[in-house]
CSV table of C-alpha atoms and ligand atoms in Angstrom, one decimal:
chain,number,residue,atom,x,y,z
G,1,UNK,CA,0.0,0.0,0.0
G,2,UNK,CA,1.2,3.5,-0.8
G,3,UNK,CA,1.6,6.1,2.0
G,4,UNK,CA,-0.2,9.3,1.3
G,5,UNK,CA,1.9,12.4,0.6
G,6,UNK,CA,0.6,15.9,0.9
G,7,UNK,CA,2.9,18.8,-0.3
G,8,UNK,CA,2.7,22.5,0.1
G,9,UNK,CA,3.9,24.7,-2.7
G,10,UNK,CA,4.2,28.2,-1.3
G,11,UNK,CA,5.4,29.6,-4.6
G,12,UNK,CA,6.8,33.1,-4.1
G,13,UNK,CA,4.9,33.8,-0.9
G,14,UNK,CA,5.8,33.8,2.7
G,15,UNK,CA,8.2,35.6,5.1
G,16,UNK,CA,10.0,34.7,8.3
G,17,UNK,CA,7.0,36.0,10.3
G,18,UNK,CA,4.6,33.9,8.2
G,19,UNK,CA,6.7,30.8,8.9
G,20,UNK,CA,6.6,31.4,12.7
G,21,UNK,CA,2.8,31.8,12.5
G,22,UNK,CA,2.4,28.8,10.3
G,23,UNK,CA,4.4,26.4,12.5
G,24,UNK,CA,2.4,27.5,15.5
G,25,UNK,CA,-0.9,26.5,14.0
G,26,UNK,CA,0.3,23.6,11.8
G,27,UNK,CA,-0.4,19.9,12.7
G,28,UNK,CA,0.2,16.7,10.8
G,29,UNK,CA,-1.0,13.0,11.2
G,30,UNK,CA,1.1,9.9,11.5
G,31,UNK,CA,0.0,8.1,8.4
G,32,UNK,CA,0.7,11.0,5.9
G,33,UNK,CA,4.1,12.2,4.6
G,34,UNK,CA,4.2,16.0,4.4
G,35,UNK,CA,6.6,18.2,2.5
G,36,UNK,CA,6.7,21.9,2.5
G,37,UNK,CA,8.2,23.9,-0.3
G,38,UNK,CA,8.8,27.5,0.8
G,39,UNK,CA,10.8,30.0,-1.3
G,40,UNK,CA,14.4,28.7,-1.3
G,41,UNK,CA,15.8,31.5,0.9
G,42,UNK,CA,13.5,30.3,3.7
G,43,UNK,CA,14.4,26.6,3.4
G,44,UNK,CA,16.6,26.5,6.5
G,45,UNK,CA,14.3,28.6,8.6
G,46,UNK,CA,11.4,26.4,7.7
G,47,UNK,CA,13.3,23.1,8.2
G,48,UNK,CA,14.6,24.2,11.6
G,49,UNK,CA,11.1,25.3,12.7
G,50,UNK,CA,9.3,22.1,11.9
G,51,UNK,CA,9.5,18.6,13.5
G,52,UNK,CA,12.0,16.2,11.8
G,53,UNK,CA,9.1,14.2,10.5
G,54,UNK,CA,8.0,17.0,8.2
G,55,UNK,CA,10.2,17.4,5.1
G,56,UNK,CA,11.2,20.5,3.3
G,57,UNK,CA,12.2,21.1,-0.3
G,58,UNK,CA,12.7,23.5,-3.1
G,59,UNK,CA,10.4,24.5,-5.9
G,60,UNK,CA,13.1,24.2,-8.6
G,61,UNK,CA,16.8,23.3,-9.0
G,62,UNK,CA,19.6,23.8,-11.3
G,63,UNK,CA,20.9,20.9,-13.5
G,64,UNK,CA,24.6,21.0,-12.4
G,65,UNK,CA,26.2,20.1,-9.1
G,66,UNK,CA,28.3,23.3,-9.1
G,67,UNK,CA,29.9,25.7,-11.6
G,68,UNK,CA,29.5,29.1,-13.3
G,69,UNK,CA,25.7,29.2,-13.3
G,70,UNK,CA,24.7,32.5,-11.7
G,71,UNK,CA,21.6,32.4,-9.7
G,72,UNK,CA,21.2,28.6,-9.8
G,73,UNK,CA,21.0,26.3,-6.8
G,74,UNK,CA,22.3,22.7,-7.0
G,75,UNK,CA,20.4,19.7,-5.5
G,76,UNK,CA,23.6,18.8,-3.6
G,77,UNK,CA,23.4,22.3,-1.9
G,78,UNK,CA,19.8,21.9,-1.0
G,79,UNK,CA,20.5,18.4,0.5
G,80,UNK,CA,23.4,19.8,2.5
G,81,UNK,CA,21.2,22.4,4.2
G,82,UNK,CA,18.4,20.0,5.1
G,83,UNK,CA,16.2,19.9,2.0
G,84,UNK,CA,14.9,16.5,1.0
G,85,UNK,CA,12.6,17.1,-2.0
G,86,UNK,CA,12.5,19.2,-5.2
G,87,UNK,CA,9.6,20.1,-7.4
G,88,UNK,CA,10.5,20.0,-11.1
G,89,UNK,CA,8.5,21.0,-14.1
G,90,UNK,CA,5.8,23.1,-12.4
G,91,UNK,CA,3.6,24.6,-15.0
G,92,UNK,CA,4.5,28.1,-13.8
G,93,UNK,CA,8.2,27.4,-14.7
G,94,UNK,CA,7.3,25.6,-17.9
G,95,UNK,CA,5.3,28.8,-18.9
G,96,UNK,CA,7.3,31.7,-17.2
G,97,UNK,CA,10.8,30.3,-17.9
G,98,UNK,CA,9.9,28.3,-21.1
G,99,UNK,CA,11.1,25.1,-19.5
G,100,UNK,CA,10.7,22.2,-21.9
G,101,UNK,CA,10.2,18.5,-21.3
G,102,UNK,CA,13.9,17.7,-21.8
G,103,UNK,CA,15.0,20.3,-19.2
G,104,UNK,CA,12.4,19.1,-16.7
G,105,UNK,CA,13.7,15.5,-17.2
G,106,UNK,CA,17.3,16.7,-16.7
G,107,UNK,CA,16.3,18.5,-13.5
G,108,UNK,CA,14.5,15.3,-12.2
G,109,UNK,CA,17.8,13.4,-12.8
G,110,UNK,CA,19.8,16.2,-11.1
G,111,UNK,CA,17.5,16.1,-8.1
G,112,UNK,CA,18.1,12.4,-7.7
G,113,UNK,CA,21.9,12.8,-8.3
G,114,UNK,CA,22.0,15.3,-5.4
G,115,UNK,CA,20.1,13.0,-3.0
G,116,UNK,CA,16.7,14.7,-3.3
G,117,UNK,CA,13.3,13.1,-4.0
G,118,UNK,CA,11.7,14.7,-7.1
G,119,UNK,CA,8.1,15.7,-7.5
G,120,UNK,CA,7.7,15.8,-11.3
G,121,UNK,CA,4.8,17.9,-12.5
G,122,UNK,CA,2.8,17.1,-15.6
G,123,UNK,CA,-0.4,18.5,-16.9
G,124,UNK,CA,-2.2,19.9,-19.9
G,125,UNK,CA,-3.5,23.5,-20.6
G,126,UNK,CA,-7.1,24.3,-21.0
G,127,UNK,CA,-6.8,24.6,-24.8
G,128,UNK,CA,-5.1,21.2,-24.9
G,129,UNK,CA,-7.9,19.6,-22.8
G,130,UNK,CA,-10.6,21.3,-24.9
G,131,UNK,CA,-8.9,19.9,-28.0
G,132,UNK,CA,-9.0,16.4,-26.4
G,133,UNK,CA,-5.2,16.3,-26.3
G,134,UNK,CA,-4.7,15.9,-22.5
G,135,UNK,CA,-3.5,12.3,-22.6
G,136,UNK,CA,-1.1,12.9,-25.5
G,137,UNK,CA,0.4,16.0,-23.7
G,138,UNK,CA,0.9,14.2,-20.4
G,139,UNK,CA,2.2,11.2,-22.2
G,140,UNK,CA,4.9,13.3,-24.0
G,141,UNK,CA,5.9,14.9,-20.7
G,142,UNK,CA,6.2,11.5,-19.0
G,143,UNK,CA,8.1,9.9,-21.9
G,144,UNK,CA,10.8,12.7,-21.6
G,145,UNK,CA,11.3,11.8,-18.0
G,146,UNK,CA,11.2,8.0,-18.5
G,147,UNK,CA,13.9,8.4,-21.3
G,148,UNK,CA,16.3,10.2,-18.9
G,149,UNK,CA,15.6,8.9,-15.4
G,150,UNK,CA,16.2,5.4,-14.1
G,151,UNK,CA,12.6,4.3,-13.6
G,152,UNK,CA,13.5,3.0,-10.1
G,153,UNK,CA,14.0,6.6,-9.0
G,154,UNK,CA,10.4,7.4,-9.6
G,155,UNK,CA,9.4,5.2,-6.6
G,156,UNK,CA,11.6,7.5,-4.5
G,157,UNK,CA,9.8,10.6,-5.6
G,158,UNK,CA,6.3,11.3,-7.0
G,159,UNK,CA,4.5,12.5,-10.1
G,160,UNK,CA,2.1,15.4,-9.7
G,161,UNK,CA,-0.7,15.7,-12.2
G,162,UNK,CA,-1.6,19.4,-12.2
G,163,UNK,CA,-3.9,20.4,-15.0
G,164,UNK,CA,-2.8,24.0,-15.8
G,165,UNK,CA,-6.4,25.2,-15.9
G,166,UNK,CA,-7.0,24.1,-12.3
G,167,UNK,CA,-3.9,25.8,-10.8
G,168,UNK,CA,-4.8,28.9,-8.7
G,169,UNK,CA,-8.1,29.2,-10.5
G,170,UNK,CA,-10.5,27.7,-7.9
G,171,UNK,CA,-11.5,25.3,-10.7
G,172,UNK,CA,-10.7,21.7,-9.8
G,173,UNK,CA,-10.5,18.6,-12.0
G,174,UNK,CA,-13.4,16.4,-11.1
G,175,UNK,CA,-12.3,13.3,-9.1
G,176,UNK,CA,-13.2,11.2,-12.2
G,177,UNK,CA,-11.1,13.4,-14.5
G,178,UNK,CA,-8.2,13.3,-12.1
G,179,UNK,CA,-8.5,9.5,-11.5
G,180,UNK,CA,-8.6,8.9,-15.3
G,181,UNK,CA,-5.3,10.7,-15.8
G,182,UNK,CA,-3.7,9.2,-12.7
G,183,UNK,CA,-4.6,5.7,-13.9
G,184,UNK,CA,-3.1,6.5,-17.3
G,185,UNK,CA,0.1,7.7,-15.7
G,186,UNK,CA,0.4,4.6,-13.5
G,187,UNK,CA,-0.3,2.4,-16.5
G,188,UNK,CA,2.3,4.2,-18.6
G,189,UNK,CA,5.0,3.6,-15.9
G,190,UNK,CA,3.8,0.0,-15.5
G,191,UNK,CA,4.8,-0.6,-19.1
G,192,UNK,CA,8.4,0.1,-18.0
G,193,UNK,CA,8.3,-1.4,-14.5
G,194,UNK,CA,5.2,-2.8,-12.8
G,195,UNK,CA,6.6,-2.7,-9.3
G,196,UNK,CA,7.7,0.9,-9.5
G,197,UNK,CA,4.3,1.8,-11.0
G,198,UNK,CA,2.5,0.2,-8.0
G,199,UNK,CA,4.8,1.9,-5.5
G,200,UNK,CA,5.0,5.3,-7.0
G,201,UNK,CA,2.9,8.1,-5.6
G,202,UNK,CA,0.8,10.2,-7.9
G,203,UNK,CA,-0.4,13.5,-6.5
G,204,UNK,CA,-3.2,15.7,-7.7
G,205,UNK,CA,-2.6,19.4,-7.8
G,206,UNK,CA,-5.0,22.2,-8.8
G,207,UNK,CA,-7.1,24.2,-6.3
G,208,UNK,CA,-7.1,21.4,-3.7
G,209,UNK,CA,-8.9,22.6,-0.6
G,210,UNK,CA,-10.5,21.1,2.6
G,211,UNK,CA,-13.8,21.2,0.6
G,212,UNK,CA,-12.7,19.0,-2.3
G,213,UNK,CA,-9.9,16.9,-0.9
G,214,UNK,CA,-11.9,14.0,0.5
G,215,UNK,CA,-13.5,13.3,-2.9
G,216,UNK,CA,-10.2,13.5,-4.7
G,217,UNK,CA,-8.2,11.4,-2.2
G,218,UNK,CA,-10.9,8.7,-2.2
G,219,UNK,CA,-9.9,7.8,-5.8
G,220,UNK,CA,-7.8,4.7,-6.2
G,221,UNK,CA,-4.8,6.3,-7.9
G,222,UNK,CA,-4.7,9.6,-6.1
G,223,UNK,CA,-2.1,9.3,-3.4
G,224,UNK,CA,-2.3,12.8,-2.0
G,225,UNK,CA,-2.0,16.4,-3.2
G,226,UNK,CA,0.3,19.2,-4.2
G,227,UNK,CA,-1.4,22.2,-2.7
G,228,UNK,CA,-0.7,25.8,-3.6
G,229,UNK,CA,-3.0,28.5,-2.3
G,230,UNK,CA,-4.6,26.5,0.5
G,231,UNK,CA,-1.1,25.5,1.9
G,232,UNK,CA,-0.3,29.0,3.0
G,233,UNK,CA,-2.9,28.8,5.7
G,234,UNK,CA,-1.8,26.4,8.4
G,235,UNK,CA,-5.4,25.5,9.4
G,236,UNK,CA,-6.5,24.7,5.9
G,237,UNK,CA,-3.3,22.8,5.1
G,238,UNK,CA,-3.5,20.8,8.3
G,239,UNK,CA,-7.2,20.0,7.4
G,240,UNK,CA,-6.1,18.7,4.0
G,241,UNK,CA,-3.5,16.5,5.7
G,242,UNK,CA,-6.1,15.1,8.1
G,243,UNK,CA,-8.4,14.3,5.2
G,244,UNK,CA,-5.6,12.4,3.5
G,245,UNK,CA,-5.0,10.5,6.7
G,246,UNK,CA,-8.7,9.5,6.9
G,247,UNK,CA,-8.7,8.5,3.2
G,248,UNK,CA,-5.6,6.3,3.8
G,249,UNK,CA,-7.3,4.5,6.7
G,250,UNK,CA,-10.3,3.8,4.5
G,251,UNK,CA,-8.2,2.1,1.8
L,301,LIG,C1,0.4,24.5,-7.3
L,301,LIG,O1,1.0,25.6,-7.0
L,301,LIG,O2,1.1,23.6,-7.6
L,301,LIG,C2,-1.1,24.5,-7.1
L,301,LIG,C3,-1.6,23.4,-7.4
L,301,LIG,O3,-1.7,25.6,-6.7
L,301,LIG,P1,-3.2,25.8,-6.2
L,301,LIG,O4,-3.5,24.7,-5.2
L,301,LIG,O5,-3.3,27.2,-5.7
L,301,LIG,O6,-4.1,25.6,-7.4
């Protein structure tokens, strides 16, 4: 059975004061893994304010271990200061920084090389879904990763299905839409390695809230969530973690 995983993507939000307030009101449950992704400058402050059982990570990483790459941060450096996870391929980076599938796959491999667990984001735009291309788009994003990453490493990390049209919009994929894509992703990985596919966690991301989390997490192939807006509020985020804990018990 897969352990649930709930992750908080703070994007470019937060401050030292916000972290202090957040940790005061935050609570987790024993049967759910939790990772928080603050802006990278707050990684150590966040990691040292939380219990050891709550992991921290970065929202992006560079591809090299070191070198003349101004502004980049290596996975090895993140690991050294207590980070354990890295998000790669978030749609905001794919769009804002023009990150293509190959670069995302290289970043996933770099995360693993540096000792981090990658959360690899995939997902289609609204236009792609309306054209009926969502499976083909996600398949292409996945194939780029499977070509470059040892499949066994996927079991160490997670894939996050984040339909772009649901991120920060308040519009959520229905549990059925999300389950259909999650099942496709698991099946695609199973063609390469069935054991990894059965162990690998697939998170849903896109306007997850305490109101919709139970229905999403009840789906067979949804192993938790990557939460943006609702993760900035300790009460809302803790409620989502508690819902994941209940869903895991019901499995
Ligand atoms: C995200 O940032 O990955 C995300 C899913 O954001 P939100 O929950 O706000 O849609």
